[in-house]
Tab-separated table of C-alpha atoms in Angstrom:
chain	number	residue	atom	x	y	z
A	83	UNK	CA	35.749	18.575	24.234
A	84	UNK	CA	36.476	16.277	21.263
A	85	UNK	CA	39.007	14.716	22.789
A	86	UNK	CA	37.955	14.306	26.080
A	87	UNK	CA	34.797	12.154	24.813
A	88	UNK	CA	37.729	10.095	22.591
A	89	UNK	CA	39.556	9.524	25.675
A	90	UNK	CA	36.083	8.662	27.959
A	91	UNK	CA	35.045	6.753	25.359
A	92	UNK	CA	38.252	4.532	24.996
A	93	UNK	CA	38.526	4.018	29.056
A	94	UNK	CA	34.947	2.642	29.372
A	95	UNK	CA	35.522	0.455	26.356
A	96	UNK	CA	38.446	-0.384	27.758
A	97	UNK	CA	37.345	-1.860	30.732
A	98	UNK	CA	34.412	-3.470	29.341
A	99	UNK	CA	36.330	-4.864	26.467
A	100	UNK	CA	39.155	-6.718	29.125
A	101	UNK	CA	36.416	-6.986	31.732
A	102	UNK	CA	33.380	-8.257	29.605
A	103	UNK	CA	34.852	-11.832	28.688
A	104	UNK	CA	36.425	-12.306	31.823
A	105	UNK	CA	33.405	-11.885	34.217
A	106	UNK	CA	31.181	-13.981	31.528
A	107	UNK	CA	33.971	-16.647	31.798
A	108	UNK	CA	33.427	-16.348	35.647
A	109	UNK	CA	29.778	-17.416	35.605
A	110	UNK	CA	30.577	-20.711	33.018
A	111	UNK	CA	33.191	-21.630	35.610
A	112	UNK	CA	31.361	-22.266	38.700
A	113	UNK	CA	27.805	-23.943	37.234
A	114	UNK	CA	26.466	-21.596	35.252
A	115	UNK	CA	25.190	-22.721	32.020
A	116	UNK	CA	22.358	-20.677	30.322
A	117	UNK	CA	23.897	-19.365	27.046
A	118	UNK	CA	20.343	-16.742	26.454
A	119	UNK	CA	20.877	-15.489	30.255
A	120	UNK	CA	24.219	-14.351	29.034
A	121	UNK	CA	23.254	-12.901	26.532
A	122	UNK	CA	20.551	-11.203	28.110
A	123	UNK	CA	23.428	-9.375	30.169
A	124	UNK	CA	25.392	-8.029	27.691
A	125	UNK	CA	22.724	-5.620	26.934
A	126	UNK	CA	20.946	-5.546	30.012
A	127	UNK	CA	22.776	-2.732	31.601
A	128	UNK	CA	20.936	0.120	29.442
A	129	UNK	CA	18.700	1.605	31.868
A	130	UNK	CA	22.455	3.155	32.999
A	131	UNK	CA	21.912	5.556	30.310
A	132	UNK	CA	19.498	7.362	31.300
A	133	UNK	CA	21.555	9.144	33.726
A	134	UNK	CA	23.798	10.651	30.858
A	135	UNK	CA	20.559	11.580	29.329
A	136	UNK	CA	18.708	12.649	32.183
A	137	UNK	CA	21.641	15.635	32.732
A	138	UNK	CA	21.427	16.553	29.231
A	139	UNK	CA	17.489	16.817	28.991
A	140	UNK	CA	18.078	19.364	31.514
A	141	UNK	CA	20.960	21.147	30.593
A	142	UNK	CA	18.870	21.392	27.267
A	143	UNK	CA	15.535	22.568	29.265
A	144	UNK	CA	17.756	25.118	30.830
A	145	UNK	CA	18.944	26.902	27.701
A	146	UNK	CA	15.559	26.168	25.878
A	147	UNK	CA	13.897	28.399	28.681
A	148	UNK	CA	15.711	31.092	28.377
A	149	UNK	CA	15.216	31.161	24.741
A	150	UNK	CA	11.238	30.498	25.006
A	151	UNK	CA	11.500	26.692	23.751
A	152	UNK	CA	10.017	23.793	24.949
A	153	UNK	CA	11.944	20.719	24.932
A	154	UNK	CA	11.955	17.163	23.916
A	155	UNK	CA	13.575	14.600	26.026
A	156	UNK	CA	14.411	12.178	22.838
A	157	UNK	CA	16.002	13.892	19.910
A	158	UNK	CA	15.840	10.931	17.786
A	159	UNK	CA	14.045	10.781	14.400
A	160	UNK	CA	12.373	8.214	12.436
A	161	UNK	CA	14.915	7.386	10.212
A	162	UNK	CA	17.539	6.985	12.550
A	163	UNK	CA	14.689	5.324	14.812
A	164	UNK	CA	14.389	2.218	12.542
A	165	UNK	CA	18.060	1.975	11.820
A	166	UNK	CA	18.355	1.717	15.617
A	167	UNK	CA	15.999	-0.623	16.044
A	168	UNK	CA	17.372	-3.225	13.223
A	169	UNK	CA	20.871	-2.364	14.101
A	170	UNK	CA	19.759	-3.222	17.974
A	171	UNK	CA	17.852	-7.147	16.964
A	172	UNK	CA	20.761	-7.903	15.035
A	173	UNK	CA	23.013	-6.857	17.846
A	174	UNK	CA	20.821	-9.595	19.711
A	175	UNK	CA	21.875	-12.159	18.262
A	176	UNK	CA	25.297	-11.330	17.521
A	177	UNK	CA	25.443	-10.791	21.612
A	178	UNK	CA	24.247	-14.765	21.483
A	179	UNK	CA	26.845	-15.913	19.161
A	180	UNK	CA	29.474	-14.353	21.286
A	181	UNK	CA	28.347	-15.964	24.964
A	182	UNK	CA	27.775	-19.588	23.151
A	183	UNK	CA	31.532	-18.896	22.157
A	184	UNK	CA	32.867	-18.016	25.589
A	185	UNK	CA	30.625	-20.787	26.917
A	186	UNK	CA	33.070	-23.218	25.010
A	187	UNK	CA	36.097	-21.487	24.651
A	188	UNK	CA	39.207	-20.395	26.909
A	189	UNK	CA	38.753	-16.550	27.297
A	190	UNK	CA	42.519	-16.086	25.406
A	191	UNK	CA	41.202	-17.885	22.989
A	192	UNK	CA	37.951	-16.500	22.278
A	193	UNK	CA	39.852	-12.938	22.511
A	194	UNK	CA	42.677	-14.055	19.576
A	195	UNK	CA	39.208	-14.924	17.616
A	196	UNK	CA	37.218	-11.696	17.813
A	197	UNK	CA	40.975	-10.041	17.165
A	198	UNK	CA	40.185	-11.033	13.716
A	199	UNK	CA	37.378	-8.535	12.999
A	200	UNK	CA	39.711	-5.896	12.644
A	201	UNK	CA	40.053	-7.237	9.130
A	202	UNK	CA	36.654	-8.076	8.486
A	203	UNK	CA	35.868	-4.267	9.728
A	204	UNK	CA	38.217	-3.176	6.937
A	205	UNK	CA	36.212	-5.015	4.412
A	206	UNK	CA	32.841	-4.027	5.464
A	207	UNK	CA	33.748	-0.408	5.651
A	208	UNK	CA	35.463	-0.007	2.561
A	209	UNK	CA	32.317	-1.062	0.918
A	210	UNK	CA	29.793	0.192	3.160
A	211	UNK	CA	31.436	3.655	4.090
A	212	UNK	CA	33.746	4.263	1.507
A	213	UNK	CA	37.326	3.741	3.547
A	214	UNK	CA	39.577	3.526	1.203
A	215	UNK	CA	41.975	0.425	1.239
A	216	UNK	CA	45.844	1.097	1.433
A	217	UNK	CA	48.642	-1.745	0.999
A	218	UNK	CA	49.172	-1.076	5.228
A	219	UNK	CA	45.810	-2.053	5.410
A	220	UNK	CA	45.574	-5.077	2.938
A	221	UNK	CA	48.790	-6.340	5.342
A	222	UNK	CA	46.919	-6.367	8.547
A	223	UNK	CA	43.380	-7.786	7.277
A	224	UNK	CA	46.166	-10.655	5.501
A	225	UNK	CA	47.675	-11.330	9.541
A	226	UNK	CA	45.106	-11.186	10.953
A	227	UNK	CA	43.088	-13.662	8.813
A	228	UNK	CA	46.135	-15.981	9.089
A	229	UNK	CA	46.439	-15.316	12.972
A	230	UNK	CA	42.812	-16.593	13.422
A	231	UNK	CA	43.092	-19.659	11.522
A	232	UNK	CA	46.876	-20.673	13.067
A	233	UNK	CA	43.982	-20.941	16.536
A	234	UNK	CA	42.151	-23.770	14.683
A	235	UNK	CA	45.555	-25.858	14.334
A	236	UNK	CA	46.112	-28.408	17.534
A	237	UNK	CA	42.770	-27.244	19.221
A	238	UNK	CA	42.652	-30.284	21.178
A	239	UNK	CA	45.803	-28.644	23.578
A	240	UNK	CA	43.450	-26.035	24.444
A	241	UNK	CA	40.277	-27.662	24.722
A	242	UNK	CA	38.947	-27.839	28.473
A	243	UNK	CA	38.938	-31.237	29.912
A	244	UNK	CA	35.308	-31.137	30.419
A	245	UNK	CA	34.487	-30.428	26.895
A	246	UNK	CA	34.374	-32.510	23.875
A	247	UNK	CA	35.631	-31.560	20.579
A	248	UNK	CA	32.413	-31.376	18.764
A	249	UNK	CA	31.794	-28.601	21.374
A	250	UNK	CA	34.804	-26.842	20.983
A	251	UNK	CA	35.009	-26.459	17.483
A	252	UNK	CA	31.717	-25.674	17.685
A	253	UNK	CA	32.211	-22.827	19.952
A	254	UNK	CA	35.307	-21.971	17.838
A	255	UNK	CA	33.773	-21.458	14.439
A	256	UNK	CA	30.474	-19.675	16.265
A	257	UNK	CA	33.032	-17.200	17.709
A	258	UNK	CA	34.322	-16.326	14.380
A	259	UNK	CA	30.249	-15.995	13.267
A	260	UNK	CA	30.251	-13.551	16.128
A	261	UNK	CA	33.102	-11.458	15.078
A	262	UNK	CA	32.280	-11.264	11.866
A	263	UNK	CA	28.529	-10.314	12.269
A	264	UNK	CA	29.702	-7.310	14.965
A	265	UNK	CA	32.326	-6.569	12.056
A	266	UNK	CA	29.595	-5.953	9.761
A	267	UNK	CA	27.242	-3.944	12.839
A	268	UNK	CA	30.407	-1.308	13.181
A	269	UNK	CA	30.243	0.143	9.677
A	270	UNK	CA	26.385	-0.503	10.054
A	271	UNK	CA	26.323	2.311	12.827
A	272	UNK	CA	28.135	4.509	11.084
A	273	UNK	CA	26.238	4.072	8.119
A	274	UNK	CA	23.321	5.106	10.447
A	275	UNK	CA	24.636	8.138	11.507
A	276	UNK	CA	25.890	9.158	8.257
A	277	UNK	CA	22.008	8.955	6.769
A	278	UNK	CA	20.350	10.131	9.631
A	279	UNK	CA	19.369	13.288	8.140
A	280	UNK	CA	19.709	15.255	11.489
A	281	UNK	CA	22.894	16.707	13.354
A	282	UNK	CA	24.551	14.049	15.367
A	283	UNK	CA	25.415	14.867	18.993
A	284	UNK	CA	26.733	12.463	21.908
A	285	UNK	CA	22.975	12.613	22.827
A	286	UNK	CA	21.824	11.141	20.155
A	287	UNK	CA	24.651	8.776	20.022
A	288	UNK	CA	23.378	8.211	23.625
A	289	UNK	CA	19.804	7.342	22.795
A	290	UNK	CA	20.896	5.150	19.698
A	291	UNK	CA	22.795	3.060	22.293
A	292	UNK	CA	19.758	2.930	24.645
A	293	UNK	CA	17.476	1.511	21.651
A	294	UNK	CA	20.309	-0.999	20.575
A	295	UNK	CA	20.495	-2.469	23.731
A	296	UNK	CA	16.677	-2.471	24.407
A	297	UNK	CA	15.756	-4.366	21.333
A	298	UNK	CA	18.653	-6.352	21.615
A	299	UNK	CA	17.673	-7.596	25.548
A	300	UNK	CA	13.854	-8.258	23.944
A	301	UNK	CA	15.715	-10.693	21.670
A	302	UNK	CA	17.438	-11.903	24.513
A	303	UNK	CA	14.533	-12.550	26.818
A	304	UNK	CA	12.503	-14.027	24.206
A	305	UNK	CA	15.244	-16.653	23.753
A	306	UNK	CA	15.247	-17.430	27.667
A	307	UNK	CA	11.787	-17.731	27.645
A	308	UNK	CA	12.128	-20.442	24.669
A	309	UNK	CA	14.996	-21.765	26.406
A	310	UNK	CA	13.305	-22.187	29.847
A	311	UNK	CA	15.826	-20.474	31.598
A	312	UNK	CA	13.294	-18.141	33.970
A	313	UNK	CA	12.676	-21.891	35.170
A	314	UNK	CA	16.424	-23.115	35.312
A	315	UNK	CA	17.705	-19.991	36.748
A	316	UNK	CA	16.389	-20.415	40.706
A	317	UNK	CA	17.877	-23.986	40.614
A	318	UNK	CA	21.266	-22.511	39.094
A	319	UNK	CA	21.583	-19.925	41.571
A	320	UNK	CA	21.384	-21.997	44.191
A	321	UNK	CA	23.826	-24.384	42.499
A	322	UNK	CA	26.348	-21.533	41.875
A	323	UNK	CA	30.025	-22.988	43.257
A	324	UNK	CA	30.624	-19.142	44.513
A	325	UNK	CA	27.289	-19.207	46.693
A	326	UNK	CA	23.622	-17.925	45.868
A	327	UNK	CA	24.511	-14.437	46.654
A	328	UNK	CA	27.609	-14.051	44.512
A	329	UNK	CA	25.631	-15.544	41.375
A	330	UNK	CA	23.154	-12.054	41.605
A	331	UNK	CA	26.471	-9.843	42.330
A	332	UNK	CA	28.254	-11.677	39.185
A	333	UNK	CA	25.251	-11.435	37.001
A	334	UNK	CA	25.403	-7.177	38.179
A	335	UNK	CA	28.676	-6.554	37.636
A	336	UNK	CA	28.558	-8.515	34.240
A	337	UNK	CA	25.486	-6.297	32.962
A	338	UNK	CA	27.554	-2.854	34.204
A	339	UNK	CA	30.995	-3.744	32.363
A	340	UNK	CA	28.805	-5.187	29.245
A	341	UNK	CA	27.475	-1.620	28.977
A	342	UNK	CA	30.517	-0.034	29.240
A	343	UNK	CA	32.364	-1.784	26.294
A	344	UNK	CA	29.056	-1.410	23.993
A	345	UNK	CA	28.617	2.457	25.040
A	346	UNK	CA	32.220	2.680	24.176
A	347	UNK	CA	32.426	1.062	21.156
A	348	UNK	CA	29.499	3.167	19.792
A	349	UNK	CA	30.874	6.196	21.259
A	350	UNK	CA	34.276	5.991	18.922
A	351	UNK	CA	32.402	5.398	16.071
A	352	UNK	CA	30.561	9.079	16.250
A	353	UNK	CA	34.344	10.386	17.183
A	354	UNK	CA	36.141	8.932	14.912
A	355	UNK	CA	34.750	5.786	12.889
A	356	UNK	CA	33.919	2.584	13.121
A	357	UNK	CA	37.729	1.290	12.335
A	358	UNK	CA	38.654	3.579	15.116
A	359	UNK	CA	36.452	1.644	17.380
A	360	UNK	CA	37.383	-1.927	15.978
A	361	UNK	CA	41.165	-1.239	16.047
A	362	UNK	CA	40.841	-0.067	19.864
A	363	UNK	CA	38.884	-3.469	20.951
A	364	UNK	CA	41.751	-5.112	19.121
A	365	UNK	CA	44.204	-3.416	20.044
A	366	UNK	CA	43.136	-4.287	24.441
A	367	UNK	CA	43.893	-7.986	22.788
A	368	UNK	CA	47.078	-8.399	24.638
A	369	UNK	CA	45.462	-6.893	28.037
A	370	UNK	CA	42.424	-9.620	27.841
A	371	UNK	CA	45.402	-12.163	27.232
A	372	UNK	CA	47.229	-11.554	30.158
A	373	UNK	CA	44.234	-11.620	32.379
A	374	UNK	CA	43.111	-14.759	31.642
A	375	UNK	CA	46.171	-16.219	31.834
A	376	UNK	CA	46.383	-14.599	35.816
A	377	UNK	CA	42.984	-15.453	36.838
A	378	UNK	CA	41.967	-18.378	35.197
A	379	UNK	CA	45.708	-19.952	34.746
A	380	UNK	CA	44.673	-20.791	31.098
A	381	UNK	CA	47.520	-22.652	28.948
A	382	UNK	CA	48.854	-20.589	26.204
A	383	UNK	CA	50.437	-22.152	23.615
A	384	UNK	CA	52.853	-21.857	20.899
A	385	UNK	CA	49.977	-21.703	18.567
A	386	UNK	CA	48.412	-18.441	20.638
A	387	UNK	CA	51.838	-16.882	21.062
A	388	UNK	CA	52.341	-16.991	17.423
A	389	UNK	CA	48.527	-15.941	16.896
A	390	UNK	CA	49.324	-13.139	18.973
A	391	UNK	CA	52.362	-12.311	17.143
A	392	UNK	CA	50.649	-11.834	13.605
A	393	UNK	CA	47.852	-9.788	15.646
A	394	UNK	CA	50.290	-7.478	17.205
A	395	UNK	CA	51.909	-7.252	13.956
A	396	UNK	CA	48.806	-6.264	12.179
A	397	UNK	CA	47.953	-4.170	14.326
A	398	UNK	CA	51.267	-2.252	13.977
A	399	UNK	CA	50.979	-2.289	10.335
A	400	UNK	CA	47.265	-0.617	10.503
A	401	UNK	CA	48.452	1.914	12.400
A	402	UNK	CA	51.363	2.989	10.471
A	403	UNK	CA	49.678	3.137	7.562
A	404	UNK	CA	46.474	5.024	8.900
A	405	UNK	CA	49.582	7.742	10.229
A	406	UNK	CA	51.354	7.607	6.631
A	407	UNK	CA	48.260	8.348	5.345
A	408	UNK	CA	47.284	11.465	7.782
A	409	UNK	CA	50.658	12.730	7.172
A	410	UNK	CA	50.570	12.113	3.234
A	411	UNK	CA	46.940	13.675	3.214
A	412	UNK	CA	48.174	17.175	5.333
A	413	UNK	CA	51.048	17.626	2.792
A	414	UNK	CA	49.147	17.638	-0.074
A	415	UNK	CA	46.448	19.604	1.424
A	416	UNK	CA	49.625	22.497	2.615
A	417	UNK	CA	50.932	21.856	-1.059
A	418	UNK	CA	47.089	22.753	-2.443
A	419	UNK	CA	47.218	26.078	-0.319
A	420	UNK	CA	50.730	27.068	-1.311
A	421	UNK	CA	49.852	26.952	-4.831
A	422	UNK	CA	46.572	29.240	-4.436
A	423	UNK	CA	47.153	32.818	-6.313
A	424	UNK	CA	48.384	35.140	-3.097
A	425	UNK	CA	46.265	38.223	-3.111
A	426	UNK	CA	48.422	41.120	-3.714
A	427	UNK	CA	47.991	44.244	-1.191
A	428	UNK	CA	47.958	47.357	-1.988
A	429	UNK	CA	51.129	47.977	0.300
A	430	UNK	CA	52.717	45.777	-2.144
A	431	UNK	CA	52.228	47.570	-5.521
């Protein structure tokens, strides 16, 4: 069953990882241009998950009956409650940092960016969750640093023609402010679940999720009301180079695949751990490259080739080293047991 919810987990982040940028890149392209309306549907696809958690209030209210038990339809506590909720305004404006970037930035690009938190991940969780640091590790945060900032070198090839430099840089260094702040979110989850004083189940993970993305779409809609974008957004639609209709599908779709990658994400870290989950939305780096490339014929050059390089190679060297270490750790746990005192039977004396 464990594995089966790593594997779920990993295919819906999967596609809302590779999907996510590309469908937000889709609704910059052809007019659209309200940065809080983006955000807004990153998060706005949580009612979804109250399907999940529909099925397992009554799964639960099926075995509670037999037993005599009434039962609640939110197992969530205080304490986990709050962290929720601060964990989900935060995620609000992370969510805003992320569609200004993408707003500004070739999707490749903005991809090869948020590649970076893998390292910053690291970092957070060795202080906030006590992973421990190994040279394997210190080599990929080091590559992957270096692999962001070889992006910032001859920006002007890869600025869109429509776009100044002001606002691409702009939208360069506010991408790296994303990926940092959703580096430090990660080990903030699992920090969460770690305190919450009450058993952790993919329920609970489930109604986390749900308050996440419900404070963060309050933050959200507050911004578009300060923006005037309920206003702009009639106007826009009709505007929309792909027709009126298409800019309601786009906006759909965008809300569905958001939810994926963030129920995904979230889902990995109560698996495994929040590196886990950073290292697989890294790792689909190369997938959301080639993508990009097909459908929106971006340029990619030298400078993102050998950004990509020092990802990949990163990401290689995090992995060995996370294996090493597995393999170190069950040797010296087998070496532990082998030295235990053996119990002698009575057969033997």
């Amino acid at each position: 069953m464990a594995r089966a919810l790593v594997i779920i987990n990993c295919i819906i982040l999967a596609i809302g990882n590779c999907g996510g940028p590309l469908i937000m890149r889709l609704y910059f392209n052809n007019g659209g241009h309200r940065i809080w309306f983006s955000t807004f549907l990153e998060t706005a696809g949580f009612p979804i998950i109250f399907i999940p958690l529909l099925f397992s209030y009554l799964n639960r209210r099926r075995s509670n009956n037999n037993e005599g038990e009434n039962t609640r339809f939110f197992l969530i506590k205080p304490r986990l409650l709050i962290a929720a909720i601060l964990i989900g305004i935060l995620s609000g404006f992370d969510n805003y940092l992320y569609a200004y970037g993408i707003a500004y930035l070739p999707v490749s690009t903005a991809a090869l960016i948020i590649a970076s938190q893998l390292a910053f991940i690291a970092i957070f969780s060795y202080f906030m969750v006590s992973h421990k640091f190994t040279p394997f590790t210190i080599n990929a945060v080091v590559l992957l640093t270096v692999g962001a900032a070889v992006l910032g070198m001859h920006t002007d090839t890869d600025k869109p023609v429509h776009e100044t430099h002001k606002q691409y840089m702009t939208g360069f260094l506010v991408t790296v402010a994303a990926a940092v702040m959703y580096a430090f979110l990660l080990p903030l989850v699992e920090l969460a679940y770690q305190k919450a004083k009450q058993p952790m189940s993919y329920t609970l993970v489930l109604e986390v999720q749900l308050i996440l993305c419900f404070l963060a779409c309050l933050v959200s809609l507050i911004g578009m009301l300060i923006a005037g974008d309920f206003k702009a957004l009639p106007k826009e639609a009709r505007e929309f180079k792909l027709g009126e209709a298409m800019f309601y599908v786009v906006a759909v779709i965008s809300a569905i695949i958001w939810q994926g990658f963030f129920l995904g994400a979230i889902g990995l870290i109560f698996c495994a751990s929040s590196l886990v989950s950073g290292i697989m939305i890294s790792v689909l780096l190369p997938i959301t490259e080639v993508l990009a490339v097909i459908f929106y014929h971006e340029k990619f050059q030298p400078e993102k080739g050998l950004s990509l390089a020092l990802s990949l190679w990163g990401f290689v060297s995090y992995f060995y080293g996370e294996i090493k270490a597995d393999k170190d750790k069950r040797i010296q746990e087998e070496a532990q047991v082998n030295s235990l005192p053996r119990r002698t039977s009575r057969s033997e004396c």
